[in-house]
PDB file of C-alpha atoms in Angstrom:
ATOM      1  CA  UNK A  14      58.564 -99.614   6.144  1.00 84.00           C
ATOM      2  CA  UNK A  15      58.981 -96.024   4.699  1.00 86.00           C
ATOM      3  CA  UNK A  16      55.858 -94.950   2.508  1.00 89.00           C
ATOM      4  CA  UNK A  17      56.129 -91.384   3.821  1.00 92.00           C
ATOM      5  CA  UNK A  18      53.883 -91.801   6.848  1.00 94.00           C
ATOM      6  CA  UNK A  19      55.394 -92.482  10.246  1.00 94.00           C
ATOM      7  CA  UNK A  20      54.414 -95.529  12.300  1.00 96.00           C
ATOM      8  CA  UNK A  21      52.376 -93.828  15.007  1.00 96.00           C
ATOM      9  CA  UNK A  22      50.266 -92.191  12.264  1.00 96.00           C
ATOM     10  CA  UNK A  23      49.984 -95.378  10.417  1.00 97.00           C
ATOM     11  CA  UNK A  24      48.973 -97.215  13.624  1.00 98.00           C
ATOM     12  CA  UNK A  25      46.310 -94.609  14.349  1.00 98.00           C
ATOM     13  CA  UNK A  26      44.910 -94.604  10.825  1.00 98.00           C
ATOM     14  CA  UNK A  27      44.878 -98.555  10.837  1.00 98.00           C
ATOM     15  CA  UNK A  28      42.995 -98.412  14.023  1.00 98.00           C
ATOM     16  CA  UNK A  29      40.461 -96.023  12.654  1.00 98.00           C
ATOM     17  CA  UNK A  30      39.877 -98.100   9.597  1.00 98.00           C
ATOM     18  CA  UNK A  31      39.713-101.282  11.747  1.00 98.00           C
ATOM     19  CA  UNK A  32      36.683 -99.479  13.356  1.00 98.00           C
ATOM     20  CA  UNK A  33      35.481 -98.748   9.739  1.00 98.00           C
ATOM     21  CA  UNK A  34      35.870-102.324   8.730  1.00 98.00           C
ATOM     22  CA  UNK A  35      34.221-103.643  11.656  1.00 98.00           C
ATOM     23  CA  UNK A  36      31.109-101.159  11.284  1.00 98.00           C
ATOM     24  CA  UNK A  37      31.086-102.012   7.512  1.00 98.00           C
ATOM     25  CA  UNK A  38      31.171-105.806   8.167  1.00 98.00           C
ATOM     26  CA  UNK A  39      28.273-105.571  10.781  1.00 98.00           C
ATOM     27  CA  UNK A  40      26.162-103.576   8.336  1.00 98.00           C
ATOM     28  CA  UNK A  41      26.723-106.274   5.931  1.00 98.00           C
ATOM     29  CA  UNK A  42      25.732-109.002   7.958  1.00 97.00           C
ATOM     30  CA  UNK A  43      22.730-106.995   9.200  1.00 97.00           C
ATOM     31  CA  UNK A  44      22.003-106.273   5.519  1.00 97.00           C
ATOM     32  CA  UNK A  45      22.133-109.903   4.342  1.00 97.00           C
ATOM     33  CA  UNK A  46      19.996-111.009   7.295  1.00 97.00           C
ATOM     34  CA  UNK A  47      17.298-108.625   6.422  1.00 97.00           C
ATOM     35  CA  UNK A  48      17.535-109.528   2.942  1.00 97.00           C
ATOM     36  CA  UNK A  49      16.722-113.240   3.649  1.00 96.00           C
ATOM     37  CA  UNK A  50      14.055-112.284   6.393  1.00 96.00           C
ATOM     38  CA  UNK A  51      12.080-109.474   5.010  1.00 97.00           C
ATOM     39  CA  UNK A  52       8.448-109.820   4.578  1.00 96.00           C
ATOM     40  CA  UNK A  53       5.277-107.878   3.710  1.00 94.00           C
ATOM     41  CA  UNK A  54       3.899-105.786   0.695  1.00 93.00           C
ATOM     42  CA  UNK A  55       7.431-104.208  -0.137  1.00 92.00           C
ATOM     43  CA  UNK A  56       9.203-107.742   0.016  1.00 96.00           C
ATOM     44  CA  UNK A  57      10.436-107.684  -3.522  1.00 94.00           C
ATOM     45  CA  UNK A  58      11.475-104.090  -3.614  1.00 95.00           C
ATOM     46  CA  UNK A  59      13.512-104.470  -0.294  1.00 97.00           C
ATOM     47  CA  UNK A  60      14.572-108.023  -1.107  1.00 97.00           C
ATOM     48  CA  UNK A  61      16.341-106.890  -4.219  1.00 97.00           C
ATOM     49  CA  UNK A  62      17.755-103.476  -2.713  1.00 97.00           C
ATOM     50  CA  UNK A  63      19.080-105.277   0.174  1.00 97.00           C
ATOM     51  CA  UNK A  64      20.867-107.691  -2.122  1.00 98.00           C
ATOM     52  CA  UNK A  65      22.417-104.806  -4.032  1.00 98.00           C
ATOM     53  CA  UNK A  66      23.609-103.274  -0.880  1.00 98.00           C
ATOM     54  CA  UNK A  67      25.074-106.289   0.846  1.00 97.00           C
ATOM     55  CA  UNK A  68      26.932-107.074  -2.541  1.00 98.00           C
ATOM     56  CA  UNK A  69      28.627-103.394  -2.246  1.00 98.00           C
ATOM     57  CA  UNK A  70      29.331-103.935   1.390  1.00 98.00           C
ATOM     58  CA  UNK A  71      30.891-107.318   0.605  1.00 97.00           C
ATOM     59  CA  UNK A  72      33.388-105.441  -1.751  1.00 97.00           C
ATOM     60  CA  UNK A  73      34.115-102.658   0.679  1.00 98.00           C
ATOM     61  CA  UNK A  74      35.462-104.891   3.302  1.00 97.00           C
ATOM     62  CA  UNK A  75      37.970-106.215   1.222  1.00 97.00           C
ATOM     63  CA  UNK A  76      39.218-102.629   0.170  1.00 98.00           C
ATOM     64  CA  UNK A  77      38.945-101.478   3.699  1.00 98.00           C
ATOM     65  CA  UNK A  78      40.947-104.439   4.965  1.00 98.00           C
ATOM     66  CA  UNK A  79      43.610-104.162   2.192  1.00 98.00           C
ATOM     67  CA  UNK A  80      44.265-100.468   3.128  1.00 98.00           C
ATOM     68  CA  UNK A  81      44.989-101.529   6.564  1.00 98.00           C
ATOM     69  CA  UNK A  82      47.343-104.138   5.330  1.00 98.00           C
ATOM     70  CA  UNK A  83      49.062-101.493   2.954  1.00 98.00           C
ATOM     71  CA  UNK A  84      49.609 -99.389   5.902  1.00 98.00           C
ATOM     72  CA  UNK A  85      51.652-102.359   7.429  1.00 97.00           C
ATOM     73  CA  UNK A  86      49.036-103.466  10.087  1.00 98.00           C
ATOM     74  CA  UNK A  87      46.915-106.701  10.494  1.00 98.00           C
ATOM     75  CA  UNK A  88      43.133-106.441   9.664  1.00 98.00           C
ATOM     76  CA  UNK A  89      40.919-107.653  12.277  1.00 98.00           C
ATOM     77  CA  UNK A  90      39.028-110.512  10.833  1.00 95.00           C
ATOM     78  CA  UNK A  91      36.908-112.313  13.319  1.00 95.00           C
ATOM     79  CA  UNK A  92      33.311-111.616  15.029  1.00 94.00           C
ATOM     80  CA  UNK A  93      35.030-111.283  18.318  1.00 96.00           C
ATOM     81  CA  UNK A  94      37.021-108.331  16.852  1.00 97.00           C
ATOM     82  CA  UNK A  95      34.260-106.847  15.147  1.00 97.00           C
ATOM     83  CA  UNK A  96      31.984-106.830  18.283  1.00 96.00           C
ATOM     84  CA  UNK A  97      34.923-104.988  20.260  1.00 97.00           C
ATOM     85  CA  UNK A  98      35.281-102.312  17.347  1.00 98.00           C
ATOM     86  CA  UNK A  99      31.907-101.726  15.809  1.00 98.00           C
ATOM     87  CA  UNK A 100      29.518 -98.854  16.933  1.00 97.00           C
ATOM     88  CA  UNK A 101      26.493-100.704  14.964  1.00 97.00           C
ATOM     89  CA  UNK A 102      24.333-102.900  17.246  1.00 93.00           C
ATOM     90  CA  UNK A 103      23.710-106.458  15.803  1.00 90.00           C
ATOM     91  CA  UNK A 104      20.156-107.595  14.511  1.00 88.00           C
ATOM     92  CA  UNK A 105      19.990-110.444  17.190  1.00 84.00           C
ATOM     93  CA  UNK A 106      16.869-112.507  17.548  1.00 88.00           C
ATOM     94  CA  UNK A 107      13.581-112.522  15.596  1.00 90.00           C
ATOM     95  CA  UNK A 108      13.786-110.195  12.385  1.00 93.00           C
ATOM     96  CA  UNK A 109      11.889-106.944  12.895  1.00 96.00           C
ATOM     97  CA  UNK A 110       9.204-105.765  10.542  1.00 96.00           C
ATOM     98  CA  UNK A 111      10.362-104.192   7.041  1.00 96.00           C
ATOM     99  CA  UNK A 112       9.926-100.734   8.178  1.00 96.00           C
ATOM    100  CA  UNK A 113      12.056-101.235  11.354  1.00 96.00           C
ATOM    101  CA  UNK A 114      14.749-103.017   9.138  1.00 97.00           C
ATOM    102  CA  UNK A 115      14.926 -99.820   6.953  1.00 97.00           C
ATOM    103  CA  UNK A 116      15.178 -97.648  10.126  1.00 97.00           C
ATOM    104  CA  UNK A 117      17.925 -99.943  11.451  1.00 98.00           C
ATOM    105  CA  UNK A 118      19.773 -99.705   8.151  1.00 98.00           C
ATOM    106  CA  UNK A 119      19.518 -95.926   7.973  1.00 98.00           C
ATOM    107  CA  UNK A 120      21.220 -95.849  11.463  1.00 98.00           C
ATOM    108  CA  UNK A 121      23.894 -98.306  10.520  1.00 98.00           C
ATOM    109  CA  UNK A 122      24.953 -96.094   7.197  1.00 98.00           C
ATOM    110  CA  UNK A 123      24.907 -92.997   9.141  1.00 98.00           C
ATOM    111  CA  UNK A 124      26.963 -94.710  11.818  1.00 98.00           C
ATOM    112  CA  UNK A 125      29.545 -95.739   9.108  1.00 98.00           C
ATOM    113  CA  UNK A 126      29.600 -92.055   8.031  1.00 98.00           C
ATOM    114  CA  UNK A 127      30.495 -90.874  11.430  1.00 98.00           C
ATOM    115  CA  UNK A 128      33.251 -93.447  11.979  1.00 98.00           C
ATOM    116  CA  UNK A 129      34.584 -92.656   8.456  1.00 98.00           C
ATOM    117  CA  UNK A 130      34.665 -88.829   9.157  1.00 98.00           C
ATOM    118  CA  UNK A 131      36.401 -89.279  12.681  1.00 97.00           C
ATOM    119  CA  UNK A 132      39.386 -90.868  10.876  1.00 97.00           C
ATOM    120  CA  UNK A 133      39.975 -87.892   8.730  1.00 95.00           C
ATOM    121  CA  UNK A 134      41.942 -85.689  11.121  1.00 95.00           C
ATOM    122  CA  UNK A 135      44.758 -88.114  11.142  1.00 96.00           C
ATOM    123  CA  UNK A 136      44.654 -89.096   7.445  1.00 97.00           C
ATOM    124  CA  UNK A 137      44.780 -85.377   6.424  1.00 96.00           C
ATOM    125  CA  UNK A 138      47.617 -84.794   9.057  1.00 96.00           C
ATOM    126  CA  UNK A 139      49.693 -87.804   7.593  1.00 97.00           C
ATOM    127  CA  UNK A 140      49.033 -86.514   4.001  1.00 97.00           C
ATOM    128  CA  UNK A 141      47.422 -90.275   3.417  1.00 97.00           C
ATOM    129  CA  UNK A 142      45.590 -89.437   0.196  1.00 97.00           C
ATOM    130  CA  UNK A 143      44.733 -93.152  -0.456  1.00 98.00           C
ATOM    131  CA  UNK A 144      43.049 -93.367   2.888  1.00 98.00           C
ATOM    132  CA  UNK A 145      41.400 -89.980   2.274  1.00 98.00           C
ATOM    133  CA  UNK A 146      40.041 -91.326  -0.996  1.00 98.00           C
ATOM    134  CA  UNK A 147      38.860 -94.522   0.318  1.00 98.00           C
ATOM    135  CA  UNK A 148      37.070 -92.684   3.159  1.00 98.00           C
ATOM    136  CA  UNK A 149      35.488 -90.095   0.571  1.00 98.00           C
ATOM    137  CA  UNK A 150      34.210 -93.062  -1.565  1.00 98.00           C
ATOM    138  CA  UNK A 151      32.960 -94.842   1.383  1.00 98.00           C
ATOM    139  CA  UNK A 152      30.987 -91.691   2.653  1.00 98.00           C
ATOM    140  CA  UNK A 153      29.416 -91.023  -0.861  1.00 98.00           C
ATOM    141  CA  UNK A 154      28.265 -94.526  -1.102  1.00 98.00           C
ATOM    142  CA  UNK A 155      26.773 -94.759   2.592  1.00 98.00           C
ATOM    143  CA  UNK A 156      25.397 -91.086   2.504  1.00 98.00           C
ATOM    144  CA  UNK A 157      23.466 -92.066  -0.696  1.00 98.00           C
ATOM    145  CA  UNK A 158      22.309 -95.259   0.586  1.00 98.00           C
ATOM    146  CA  UNK A 159      21.009 -93.704   3.926  1.00 98.00           C
ATOM    147  CA  UNK A 160      19.118 -91.139   1.916  1.00 98.00           C
ATOM    148  CA  UNK A 161      17.572 -93.797  -0.188  1.00 96.00           C
ATOM    149  CA  UNK A 162      16.430 -95.900   2.748  1.00 97.00           C
ATOM    150  CA  UNK A 163      15.212 -92.691   4.665  1.00 97.00           C
ATOM    151  CA  UNK A 164      12.954 -91.851   1.313  1.00 96.00           C
ATOM    152  CA  UNK A 165      11.256 -95.137   1.904  1.00 95.00           C
ATOM    153  CA  UNK A 166      10.148 -94.174   5.303  1.00 94.00           C
ATOM    154  CA  UNK A 167       8.150 -90.908   4.203  1.00 88.00           C
ATOM    155  CA  UNK A 168       4.697 -90.899   4.505  1.00 76.00           C
TER     156      UNK A 168
END
């Protein structure tokens, strides 16, 4: 494979993107869980907002996985793989109250931002513009979503 990025850089970028994929998928699952289980006075607002968010995340996991494949590596695709790679804690057990759901999702989106930013060094060193573009797009979505969710927590 000769796309102008050496194997070591492609491997390092693919590993970073695999962490991003795991974070994104874990956040997708958590958001979908909260969509199903939210209750309280903000039910309708949050139910619809979470649906919009998990649909966007579902498309994002595909884009990230396909970039990993384009770099010549296999994309992780199991819960076991994601559990090893993600920095986001699952929402196990009984669902939290709506306000705690929002807090956890803010934390999840901020975590994805940190993961995405951590990959830029190797992406820029390798002149991997498609990965840089993907990371920039993901950062825009996650920063905006975190801001919108944080706004719901203001009193």
